Short mmCIF file of C-alpha atoms in Angstrom, two decimals:
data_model
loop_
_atom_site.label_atom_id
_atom_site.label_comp_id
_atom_site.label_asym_id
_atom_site.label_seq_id
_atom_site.Cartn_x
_atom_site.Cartn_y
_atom_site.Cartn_z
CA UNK A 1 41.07 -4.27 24.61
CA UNK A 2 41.41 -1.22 23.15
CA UNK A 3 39.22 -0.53 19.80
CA UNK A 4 40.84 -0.34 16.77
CA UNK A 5 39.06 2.62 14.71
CA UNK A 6 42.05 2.45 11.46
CA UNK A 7 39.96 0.13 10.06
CA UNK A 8 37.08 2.56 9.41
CA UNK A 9 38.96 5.70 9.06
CA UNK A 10 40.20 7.22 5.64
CA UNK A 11 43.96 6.33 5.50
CA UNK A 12 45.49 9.92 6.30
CA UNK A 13 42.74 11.72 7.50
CA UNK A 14 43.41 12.10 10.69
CA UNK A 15 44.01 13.97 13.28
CA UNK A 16 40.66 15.92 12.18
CA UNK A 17 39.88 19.95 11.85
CA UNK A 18 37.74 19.83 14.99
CA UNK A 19 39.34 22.20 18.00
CA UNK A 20 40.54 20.91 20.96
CA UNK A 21 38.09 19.85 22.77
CA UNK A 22 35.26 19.55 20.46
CA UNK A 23 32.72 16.73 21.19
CA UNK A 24 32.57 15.55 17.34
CA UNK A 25 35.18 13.89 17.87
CA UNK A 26 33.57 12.07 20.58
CA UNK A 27 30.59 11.01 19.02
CA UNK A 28 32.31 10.09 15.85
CA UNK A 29 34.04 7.01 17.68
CA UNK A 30 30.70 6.11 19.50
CA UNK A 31 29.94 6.23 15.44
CA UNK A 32 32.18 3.57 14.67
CA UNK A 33 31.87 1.15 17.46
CA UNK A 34 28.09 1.34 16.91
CA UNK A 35 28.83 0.62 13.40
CA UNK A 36 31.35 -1.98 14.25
CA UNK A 37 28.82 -3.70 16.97
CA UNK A 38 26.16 -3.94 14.41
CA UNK A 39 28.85 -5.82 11.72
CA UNK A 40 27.73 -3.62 9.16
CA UNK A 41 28.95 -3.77 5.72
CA UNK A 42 31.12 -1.23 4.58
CA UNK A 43 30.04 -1.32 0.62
CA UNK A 44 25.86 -0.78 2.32
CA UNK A 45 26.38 1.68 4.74
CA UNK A 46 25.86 5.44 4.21
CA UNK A 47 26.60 8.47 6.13
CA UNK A 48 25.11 11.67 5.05
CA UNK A 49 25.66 15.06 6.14
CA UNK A 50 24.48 18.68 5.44
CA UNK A 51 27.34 21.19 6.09
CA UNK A 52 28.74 22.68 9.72
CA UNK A 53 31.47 21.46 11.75
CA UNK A 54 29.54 18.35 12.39
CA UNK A 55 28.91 17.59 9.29
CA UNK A 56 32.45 16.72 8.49
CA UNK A 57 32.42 13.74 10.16
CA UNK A 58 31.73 11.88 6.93
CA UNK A 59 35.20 12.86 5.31
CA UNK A 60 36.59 10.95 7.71
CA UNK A 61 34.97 7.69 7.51
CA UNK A 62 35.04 4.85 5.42
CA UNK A 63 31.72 4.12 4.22
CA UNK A 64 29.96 5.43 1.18
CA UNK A 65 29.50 8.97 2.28
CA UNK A 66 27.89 12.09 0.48
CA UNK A 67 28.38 15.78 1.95
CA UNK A 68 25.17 17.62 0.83
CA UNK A 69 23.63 20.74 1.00
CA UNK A 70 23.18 23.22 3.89
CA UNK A 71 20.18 21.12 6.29
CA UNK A 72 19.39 19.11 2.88
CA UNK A 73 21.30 15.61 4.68
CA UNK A 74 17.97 13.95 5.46
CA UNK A 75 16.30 14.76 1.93
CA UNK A 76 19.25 13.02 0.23
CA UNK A 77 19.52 10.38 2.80
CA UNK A 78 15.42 9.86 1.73
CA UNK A 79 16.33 9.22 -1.77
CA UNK A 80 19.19 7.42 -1.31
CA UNK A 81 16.91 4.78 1.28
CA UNK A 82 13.82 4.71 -1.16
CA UNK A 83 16.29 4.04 -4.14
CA UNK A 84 17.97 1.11 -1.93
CA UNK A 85 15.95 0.42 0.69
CA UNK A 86 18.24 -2.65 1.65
CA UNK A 87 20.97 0.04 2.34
CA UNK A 88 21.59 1.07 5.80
CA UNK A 89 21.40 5.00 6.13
CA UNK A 90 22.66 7.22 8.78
CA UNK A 91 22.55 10.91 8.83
CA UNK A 92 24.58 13.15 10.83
CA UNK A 93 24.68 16.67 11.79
CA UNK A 94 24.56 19.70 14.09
CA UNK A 95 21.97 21.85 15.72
CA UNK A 96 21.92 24.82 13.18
CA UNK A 97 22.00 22.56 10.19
CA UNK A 98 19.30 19.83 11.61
CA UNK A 99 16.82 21.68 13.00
CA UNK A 100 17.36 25.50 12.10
CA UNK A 101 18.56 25.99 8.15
CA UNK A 102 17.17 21.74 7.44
CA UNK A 103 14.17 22.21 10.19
CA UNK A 104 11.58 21.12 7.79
CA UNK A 105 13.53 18.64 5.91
CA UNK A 106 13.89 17.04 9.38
CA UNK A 107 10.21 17.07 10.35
CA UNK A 108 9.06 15.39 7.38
CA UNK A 109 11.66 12.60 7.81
CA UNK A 110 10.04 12.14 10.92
CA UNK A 111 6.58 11.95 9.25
CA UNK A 112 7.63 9.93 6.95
CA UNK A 113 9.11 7.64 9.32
CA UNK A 114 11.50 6.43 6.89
CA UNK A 115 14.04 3.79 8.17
CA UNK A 116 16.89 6.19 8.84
CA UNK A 117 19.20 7.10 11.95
CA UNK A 118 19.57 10.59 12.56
CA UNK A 119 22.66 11.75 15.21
CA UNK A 120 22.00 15.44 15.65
CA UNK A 121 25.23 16.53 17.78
CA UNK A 122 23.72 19.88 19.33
CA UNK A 123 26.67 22.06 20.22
CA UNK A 124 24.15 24.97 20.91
CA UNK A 125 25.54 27.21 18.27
CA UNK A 126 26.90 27.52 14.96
CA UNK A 127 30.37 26.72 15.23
CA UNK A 128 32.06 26.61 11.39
CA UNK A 129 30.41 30.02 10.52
CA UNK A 130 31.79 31.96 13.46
CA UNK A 131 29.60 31.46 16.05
CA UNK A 132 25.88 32.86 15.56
CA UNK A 133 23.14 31.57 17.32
CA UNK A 134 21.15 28.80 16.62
CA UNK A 135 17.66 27.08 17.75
CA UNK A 136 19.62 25.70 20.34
CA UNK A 137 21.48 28.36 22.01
CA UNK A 138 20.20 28.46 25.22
CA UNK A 139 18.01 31.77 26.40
CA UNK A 140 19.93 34.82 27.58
CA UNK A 141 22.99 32.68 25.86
CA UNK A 142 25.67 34.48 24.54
CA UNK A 143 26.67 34.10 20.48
CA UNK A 144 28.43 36.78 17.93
CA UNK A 145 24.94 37.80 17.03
CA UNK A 146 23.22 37.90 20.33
CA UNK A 147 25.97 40.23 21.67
CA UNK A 148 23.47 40.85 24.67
CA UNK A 149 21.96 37.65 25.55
CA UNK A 150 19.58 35.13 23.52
CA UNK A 151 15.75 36.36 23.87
CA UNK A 152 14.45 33.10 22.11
CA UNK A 153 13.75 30.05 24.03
CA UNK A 154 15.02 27.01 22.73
CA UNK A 155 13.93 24.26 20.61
CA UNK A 156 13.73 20.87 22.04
CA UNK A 157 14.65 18.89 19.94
CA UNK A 158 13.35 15.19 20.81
CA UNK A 159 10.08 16.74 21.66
CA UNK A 160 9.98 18.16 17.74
CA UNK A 161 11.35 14.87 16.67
CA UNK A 162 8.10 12.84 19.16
CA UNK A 163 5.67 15.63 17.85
CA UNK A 164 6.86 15.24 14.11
CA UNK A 165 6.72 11.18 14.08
CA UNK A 166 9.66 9.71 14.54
CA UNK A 167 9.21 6.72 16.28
CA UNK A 168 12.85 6.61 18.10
CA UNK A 169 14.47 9.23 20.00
CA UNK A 170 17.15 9.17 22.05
CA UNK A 171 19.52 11.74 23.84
CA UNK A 172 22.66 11.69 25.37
CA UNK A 173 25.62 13.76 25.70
CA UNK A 174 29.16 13.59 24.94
CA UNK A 175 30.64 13.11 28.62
CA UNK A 176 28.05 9.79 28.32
CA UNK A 177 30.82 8.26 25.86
CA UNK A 178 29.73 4.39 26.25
CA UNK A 179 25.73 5.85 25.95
CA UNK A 180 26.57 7.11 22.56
CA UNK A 181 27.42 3.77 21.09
CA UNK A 182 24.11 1.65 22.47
CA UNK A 183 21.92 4.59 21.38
CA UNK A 184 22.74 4.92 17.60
CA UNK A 185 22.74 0.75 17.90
CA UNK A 186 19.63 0.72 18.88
CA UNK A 187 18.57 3.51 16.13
CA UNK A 188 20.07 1.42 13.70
CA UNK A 189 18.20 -2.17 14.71
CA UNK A 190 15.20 0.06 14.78
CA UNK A 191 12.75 0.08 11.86
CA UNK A 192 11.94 3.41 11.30
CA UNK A 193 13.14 6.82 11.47
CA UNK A 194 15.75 7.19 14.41
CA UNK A 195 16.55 10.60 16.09
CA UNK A 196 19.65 10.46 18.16
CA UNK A 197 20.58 13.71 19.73
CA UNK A 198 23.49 14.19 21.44
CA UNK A 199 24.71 17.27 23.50
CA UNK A 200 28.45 17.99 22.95
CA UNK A 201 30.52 21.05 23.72
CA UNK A 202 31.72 23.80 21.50
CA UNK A 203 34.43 25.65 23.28
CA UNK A 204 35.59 27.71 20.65
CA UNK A 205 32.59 29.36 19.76
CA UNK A 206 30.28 28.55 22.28
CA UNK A 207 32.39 27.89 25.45
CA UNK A 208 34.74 31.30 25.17
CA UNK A 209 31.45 33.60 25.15
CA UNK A 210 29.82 32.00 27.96
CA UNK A 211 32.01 32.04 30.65
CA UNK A 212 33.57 28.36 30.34
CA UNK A 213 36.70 27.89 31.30
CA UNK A 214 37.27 24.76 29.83
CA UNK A 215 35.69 21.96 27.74
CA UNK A 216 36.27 20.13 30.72
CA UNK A 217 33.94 22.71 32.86
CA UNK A 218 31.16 21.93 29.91
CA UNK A 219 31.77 18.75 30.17
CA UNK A 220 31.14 18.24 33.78
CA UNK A 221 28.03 20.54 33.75
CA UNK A 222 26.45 18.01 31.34
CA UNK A 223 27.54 15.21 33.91
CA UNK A 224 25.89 17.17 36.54
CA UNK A 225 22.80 17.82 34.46
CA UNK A 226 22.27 14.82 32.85
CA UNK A 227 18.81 12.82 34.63
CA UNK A 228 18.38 9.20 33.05
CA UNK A 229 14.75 8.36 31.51
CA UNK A 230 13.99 5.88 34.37
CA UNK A 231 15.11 8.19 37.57
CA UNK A 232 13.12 11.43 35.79
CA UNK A 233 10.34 9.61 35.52
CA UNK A 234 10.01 9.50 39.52
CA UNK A 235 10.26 13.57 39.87
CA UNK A 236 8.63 15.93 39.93
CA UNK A 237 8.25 18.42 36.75
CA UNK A 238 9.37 21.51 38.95
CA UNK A 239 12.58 19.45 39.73
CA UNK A 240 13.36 18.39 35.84
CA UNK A 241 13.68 22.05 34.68
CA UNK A 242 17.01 22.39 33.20
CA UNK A 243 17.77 19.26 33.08
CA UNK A 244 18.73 17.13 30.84
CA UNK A 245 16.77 14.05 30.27
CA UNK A 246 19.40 11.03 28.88
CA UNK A 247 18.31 7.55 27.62
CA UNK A 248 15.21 6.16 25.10
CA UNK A 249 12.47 9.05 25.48
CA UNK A 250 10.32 7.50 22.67
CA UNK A 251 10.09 3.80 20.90
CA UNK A 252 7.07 2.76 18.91
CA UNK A 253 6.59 0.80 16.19
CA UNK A 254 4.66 2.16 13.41
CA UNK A 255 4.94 1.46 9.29
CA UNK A 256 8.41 2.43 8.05
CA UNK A 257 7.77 4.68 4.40
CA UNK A 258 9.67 2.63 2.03
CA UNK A 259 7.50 -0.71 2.81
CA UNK A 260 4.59 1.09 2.18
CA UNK A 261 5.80 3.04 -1.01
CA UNK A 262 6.05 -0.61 -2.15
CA UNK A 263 2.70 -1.67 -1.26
CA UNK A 264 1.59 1.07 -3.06
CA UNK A 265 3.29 0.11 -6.11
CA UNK A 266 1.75 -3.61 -5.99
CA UNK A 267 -1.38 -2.53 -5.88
CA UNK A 268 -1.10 -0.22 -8.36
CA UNK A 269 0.34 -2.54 -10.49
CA UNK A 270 -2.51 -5.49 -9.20
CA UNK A 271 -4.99 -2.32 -10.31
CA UNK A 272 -3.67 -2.08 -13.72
CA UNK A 273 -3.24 -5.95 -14.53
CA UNK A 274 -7.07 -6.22 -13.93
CA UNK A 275 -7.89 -3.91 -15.95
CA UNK A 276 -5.48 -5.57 -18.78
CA UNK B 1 46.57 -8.71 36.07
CA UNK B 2 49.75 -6.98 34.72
CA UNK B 3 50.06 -2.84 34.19
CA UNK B 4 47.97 -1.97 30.78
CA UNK B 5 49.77 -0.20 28.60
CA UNK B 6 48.41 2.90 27.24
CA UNK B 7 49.73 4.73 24.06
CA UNK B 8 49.49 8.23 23.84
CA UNK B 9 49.56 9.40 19.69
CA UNK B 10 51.29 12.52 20.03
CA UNK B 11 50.92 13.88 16.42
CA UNK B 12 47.05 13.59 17.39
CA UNK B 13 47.05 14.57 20.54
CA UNK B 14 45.63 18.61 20.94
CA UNK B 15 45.86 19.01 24.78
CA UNK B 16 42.07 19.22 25.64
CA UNK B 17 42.96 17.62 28.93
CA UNK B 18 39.89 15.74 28.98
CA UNK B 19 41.33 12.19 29.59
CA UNK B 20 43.62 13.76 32.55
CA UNK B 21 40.40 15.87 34.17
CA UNK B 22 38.25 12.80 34.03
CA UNK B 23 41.30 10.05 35.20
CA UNK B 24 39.90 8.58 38.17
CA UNK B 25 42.77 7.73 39.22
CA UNK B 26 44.76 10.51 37.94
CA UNK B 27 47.03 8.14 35.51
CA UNK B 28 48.07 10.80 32.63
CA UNK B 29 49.02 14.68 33.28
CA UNK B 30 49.52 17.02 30.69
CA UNK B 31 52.86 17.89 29.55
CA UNK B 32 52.80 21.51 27.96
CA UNK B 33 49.91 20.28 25.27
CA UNK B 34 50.20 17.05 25.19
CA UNK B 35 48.72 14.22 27.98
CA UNK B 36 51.43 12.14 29.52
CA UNK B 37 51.15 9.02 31.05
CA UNK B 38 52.48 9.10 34.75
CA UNK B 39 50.97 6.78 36.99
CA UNK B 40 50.02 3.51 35.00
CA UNK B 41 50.61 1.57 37.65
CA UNK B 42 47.57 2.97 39.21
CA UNK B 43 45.69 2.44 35.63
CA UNK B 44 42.13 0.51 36.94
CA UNK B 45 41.40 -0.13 33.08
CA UNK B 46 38.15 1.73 33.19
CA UNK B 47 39.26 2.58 29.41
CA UNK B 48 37.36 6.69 29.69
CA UNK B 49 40.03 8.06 28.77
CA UNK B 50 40.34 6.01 25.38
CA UNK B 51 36.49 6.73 24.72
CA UNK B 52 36.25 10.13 25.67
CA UNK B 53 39.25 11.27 23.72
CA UNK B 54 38.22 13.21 20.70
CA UNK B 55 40.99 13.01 19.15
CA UNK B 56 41.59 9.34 18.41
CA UNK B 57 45.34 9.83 20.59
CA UNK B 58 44.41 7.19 23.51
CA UNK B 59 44.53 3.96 22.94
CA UNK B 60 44.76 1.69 26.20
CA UNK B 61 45.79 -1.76 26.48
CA UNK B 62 44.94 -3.81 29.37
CA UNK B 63 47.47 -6.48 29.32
#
């Protein structure tokens, strides 16, 4: 039967900004479904975003939504979880505003381990500002400001997001449509911080400087790329290189922040009724 | 197990050609900028199309 998204779009919102093409779109719907799977209330669910063509995926849906600061989505989604820690808080965002321009905002949600669910849509580049290069451009990748090739390698992201502390990370990409919605369900059942990335295609900015001659031609690359968890595990590192690796790369179960912030708070309140 | 019937928004629609590249059965075909439906009779309800289009236009209904 075919899924019924009105109900948790903003009434005359749509067709969206995003070009032709564009995987936000994509992962947006794996959004809702997710959302819809879960029966989440609308009144308790957040969606917080920094800024970049990703990040206007919340002015399209109907939750409580805030559009923040440049990288600054997970610092507001912190407060907003430790003032209501009954809400259920998703962040979502792109590659240069995650982990480039918010890089250290992101690490220390993953320290933290607060309970939010990151989706990081990693386009490779930074789309809404004209196309520079971000963390994620691949090396010897073309972008307006790497006119000659990209000399940096590239961040990976879910190995950050392992090293950093957050005790779920997933990837998938955009081609993986049905993938998208278990993923983020699972983030959001999880207790902790979530990290969801997800590789989608920028042909505008990204695609038209690298030789693609379609979104479709990106789209089928990631297809051809993409190695799930369970069939890497059986090869050989020499054989993973360039890869990508699709499924749950990390699960653990470790305190989540805002339970222990309370703790805290009991026993310093215990501490200071015994001394009267 | 009748022929679904899939709705194409046009207003929404931006001509990617995704959902006719990734048909398996090569149901829809673009018209200009805008994916037609074609073939529905050879629909097999696999319902890609519907998720993978960005744009919200697909919306398939297996009847």
């Amino acid at each position: 039967m075919a899924f019924n998204y009105e109900k948790y779009i903003r009434p005359g919102k749509l067709p969206h900004i995003w070009c032709p093409g564009c995987g936000h779109g994509i992962v947006m719907k794996g959004l809702i479904r997710a959302i819809d799977k879960c029966a989440l209330n609308k009144n308790r669910t957040a969606v917080i975003s920094g800024i970049g063509c990703a990040s206007r995926l919340p002015g399209y849906v109907d939750f409580n939504t805030v559009h923040t600061a440049h990288g600054r989505a997970a610092a507001f989604a912190t407060g907003m979880k430790m003032a209501d820690p009954g809400l259920t808080v998703l962040c979502v965002g792109g590659d240069g505003d995650g982990v480039a321009i918010g890089g250290n905002h992101f690490i220390h949600a993953c320290r933290r381990n607060i309970d939010i669910t990151y989706i990081l849509m990693n386009n490779h580049i930074y789309g809404m500002t004209g196309g520079q290069f971000s963390p994620c451009t691949p090396t010897d990748g073309f972008a307006s400001t790497t006119p000659y090739g990209n000399p940096d390698p590239v961040f990976d992201i879910a190995k950050l997001a392992i090293g950093a502390g957050a005790t779920f990370v997933a990837r998938t990409t955009a081609y993986h449509a049905t993938q998208i919605d278990k993923l983020i369900i699972e983030g959001i059942q999880h207790k902790g911080f979530s990290v969801i990335e997800i590789l989608d295609c920028c042909p505008t900015s990204y695609g038209r400087r690298n030789k693609y001659r379609s979104v479709v031609e990106m789209m089928k690359q990631h297809k051809e790329l993409a190695v799930p968890v369970t069939a890497a595990a059986k090869m050989a590192p020499e054989d993973l290189a360039g890869k990508i690796i699709t499924g749950v790369l990390h699960k653990e179960d470790k305190p989540e922040y805002c339970e222990q912030y309370s703790r805290l708070i009991e026993k310093v309140q215990e501490q200071a009724a015994a001394k009267g | 197990m009748g022929i679904p019937k899939i709705e194409i928004n046009e207003k929404y629609c931006k001509g990617c050609s995704i959902c006719v590249e990734f048909c398996p059965t090569q149901v829809l075909q673009m018209n200009g900028f805008v994916a037609q439906v074609v073939k529905p009779e050879a629909c097999i309800k696999c319902m890609q199309c519907e998720l993978r289009c960005p744009d919200f236009a697909i919306r398939v209904f297996p009847e």
